[in-house]
Backbone as a printed PyTorch tensor [residue, N CA C, xyz], in Angstrom:
tensor([[[ 90.2570,  95.5090,  98.0110],
         [ 90.4020,  94.0770,  98.1320],
         [ 91.1500,  93.5000,  96.9380]],

        [[ 90.9310,  94.0980,  95.7860],
         [ 91.6040,  93.6210,  94.5880],
         [ 93.1120,  93.8190,  94.6850]],

        [[ 93.5470,  94.9200,  95.2940],
         [ 94.9890,  95.1550,  95.4380],
         [ 95.6180,  94.1230,  96.3770]],

        [[ 94.8740,  93.6720,  97.3850],
         [ 95.3840,  92.6370,  98.2850],
         [ 95.5680,  91.3200,  97.5270]],

        [[ 94.6480,  91.0220,  96.6410],
         [ 94.7700,  89.8130,  95.8290],
         [ 95.9700,  89.9070,  94.8900]],

        [[ 96.1620,  91.0720,  94.2800],
         [ 97.3390,  91.2790,  93.4210],
         [ 98.6300,  91.1260,  94.2150]],

        [[ 98.6470,  91.6580,  95.4210],
         [ 99.8320,  91.5400,  96.2750],
         [100.1210,  90.0910,  96.6170]],

        [[ 99.0810,  89.3350,  96.9350],
         [ 99.2540,  87.9220,  97.2540],
         [ 99.7880,  87.1530,  96.0480]],

        [[ 99.2160,  87.3930,  94.8890],
         [ 99.6550,  86.7040,  93.6720],
         [101.1070,  87.0670,  93.3470]],

        [[101.4480,  88.3290,  93.4860],
         [102.8210,  88.7630,  93.2350],
         [103.7850,  88.1100,  94.2230]],

        [[103.3920,  88.0730,  95.4780],
         [104.2240,  87.4400,  96.5030],
         [104.4430,  85.9670,  96.2340]],

        [[103.4030,  85.2760,  95.8170],
         [103.5410,  83.8530,  95.4770],
         [104.4900,  83.6940,  94.2940]],

        [[104.3380,  84.5650,  93.3000],
         [105.2250,  84.5040,  92.1380],
         [106.6800,  84.7210,  92.5130]],

        [[106.9310,  85.7170,  93.3670],
         [108.3030,  85.9810,  93.8100],
         [108.8350,  84.8040,  94.6180]],

        [[108.0100,  84.2450,  95.4760],
         [108.4310,  83.0770,  96.2610],
         [108.7770,  81.8870,  95.3800]],

        [[107.9600,  81.6590,  94.3570],
         [108.2540,  80.5770,  93.4210],
         [109.5650,  80.8200,  92.6800]],

        [[109.7700,  82.0470,  92.2410],
         [111.0010,  82.3860,  91.5290],
         [112.2230,  82.2010,  92.4240]],

        [[112.1360,  82.6810,  93.6640],
         [113.2630,  82.5220,  94.5840],
         [113.5410,  81.0470,  94.8620]],

        [[112.5050,  80.2480,  95.0290],
         [112.7010,  78.8190,  95.2710],
         [113.3120,  78.1400,  94.0540]],

        [[112.8470,  78.4920,  92.8590],
         [113.3650,  77.9120,  91.6310],
         [114.8470,  78.2420,  91.4430]],

        [[115.2290,  79.4810,  91.7600],
         [116.6210,  79.9010,  91.6060],
         [117.4870,  79.5490,  92.8170]],

        [[116.8650,  78.9350,  93.8350],
         [117.5340,  78.4950,  95.0670],
         [118.1690,  79.6570,  95.8240]],

        [[117.4740,  80.8150,  95.8100],
         [117.8820,  81.9680,  96.6110],
         [117.2810,  81.8190,  98.0010]],

        [[117.8790,  82.4530,  99.0080],
         [117.2470,  82.4340, 100.3320],
         [115.9190,  83.1880, 100.2930]],

        [[114.9900,  82.7660, 101.0880],
         [113.6530,  83.3560, 101.0880],
         [113.7270,  84.8340, 101.5030]],

        [[113.0440,  85.7210, 100.7720],
         [113.1180,  87.1580, 101.0830],
         [112.0970,  87.6050, 102.1200]],

        [[111.8310,  86.7580, 103.0940],
         [110.8450,  87.0690, 104.1330],
         [111.2990,  86.4000, 105.4240]],

        [[110.7960,  86.8550, 106.5600],
         [111.1690,  86.1960, 107.8190],
         [110.7620,  84.7270, 107.7970]],

        [[111.6640,  83.8730, 108.2350],
         [111.3650,  82.4490, 108.2100],
         [110.8780,  81.9200, 109.5630]],

        [[110.6370,  82.7990, 110.5050],
         [110.1140,  82.4120, 111.8120],
         [108.9190,  83.2830, 112.1390]],

        [[108.0640,  82.7870, 112.9830],
         [106.8590,  83.5130, 113.3670],
         [107.2050,  84.8290, 114.0700]],

        [[108.3530,  84.8790, 114.7510],
         [108.7400,  86.1160, 115.4270],
         [108.9240,  87.2550, 114.4290]],

        [[109.5210,  86.9830, 113.2990],
         [109.7010,  88.0050, 112.2720],
         [108.3750,  88.4640, 111.6950]],

        [[107.4890,  87.5120, 111.4730],
         [106.1670,  87.8470, 110.9340],
         [105.3890,  88.6890, 111.9290]],

        [[105.4540,  88.3330, 113.2090],
         [104.7600,  89.1090, 114.2360],
         [105.3680,  90.4990, 114.3880]],

        [[106.6690,  90.6240, 114.2080],
         [107.3060,  91.9330, 114.2500],
         [106.7870,  92.8340, 113.1410]],

        [[106.6780,  92.2910, 111.9360],
         [106.1400,  93.0560, 110.8110],
         [104.6890,  93.4370, 111.0790]],

        [[103.9130,  92.5060, 111.6030],
         [102.5200,  92.7940, 111.9410],
         [102.4270,  93.8890, 113.0010]],

        [[103.3160,  93.8460, 113.9950],
         [103.3300,  94.8640, 115.0340],
         [103.6400,  96.2500, 114.4820]],

        [[104.5780,  96.3280, 113.5550],
         [104.8960,  97.6130, 112.9230],
         [103.6740,  98.1530, 112.1950]],

        [[103.0000,  97.3030, 111.4600],
         [101.8120,  97.7110, 110.7200],
         [100.7050,  98.1630, 111.6640]],

        [[100.4570,  97.4060, 112.7310],
         [ 99.4060,  97.7760, 113.6770],
         [ 99.7420,  99.0760, 114.4020]],

        [[101.0060,  99.2640, 114.7490],
         [101.4190, 100.5130, 115.3760],
         [101.1560, 101.7010, 114.4740]],

        [[101.4430, 101.5400, 113.2000],
         [101.1740, 102.6030, 112.2340],
         [ 99.6800, 102.8950, 112.1620]],

        [[ 98.8630, 101.8470, 112.1210],
         [ 97.4180, 102.0470, 112.0420],
         [ 96.8670, 102.7450, 113.2740]],

        [[ 97.3960, 102.4300, 114.4380],
         [ 96.9280, 103.0570, 115.6800],
         [ 97.2430, 104.5470, 115.6700]],

        [[ 98.4680, 104.9030, 115.3220],
         [ 98.8440, 106.3210, 115.2630],
         [ 98.0190, 107.0450, 114.2040]],

        [[ 97.8370, 106.4210, 113.0650],
         [ 97.0500, 107.0260, 111.9920],
         [ 95.6080, 107.2560, 112.4330]],

        [[ 95.0440, 106.3180, 113.1730],
         [ 93.6780, 106.4480, 113.6810],
         [ 93.5460, 107.6520, 114.6040]],

        [[ 94.4900, 107.8090, 115.5330],
         [ 94.4090, 108.9140, 116.4870],
         [ 94.7150, 110.2590, 115.8420]],

        [[ 95.5220, 110.2830, 114.8260],
         [ 95.8060, 111.5430, 114.1290],
         [ 94.5760, 112.0490, 113.3700]],

        [[ 93.8200, 111.1180, 112.8190],
         [ 92.6310, 111.5150, 112.0640],
         [ 91.4850, 111.9100, 112.9800]],

        [[ 91.5540, 111.4570, 114.2260],
         [ 90.5590, 111.8500, 115.2220],
         [ 89.3010, 111.1540, 115.0350]]])
């Protein structure tokens, strides 16, 4: 759980830096992109679950 918090804090920091420097956001800006990333992650978890038996 602590690593998830570190990831969130790092992501917020990177987002703030990108906004401050007026760079384009380094993440999908639509829900479709976010759902695509979530789908990739869930697909990986499903395969990993069945491989471990």
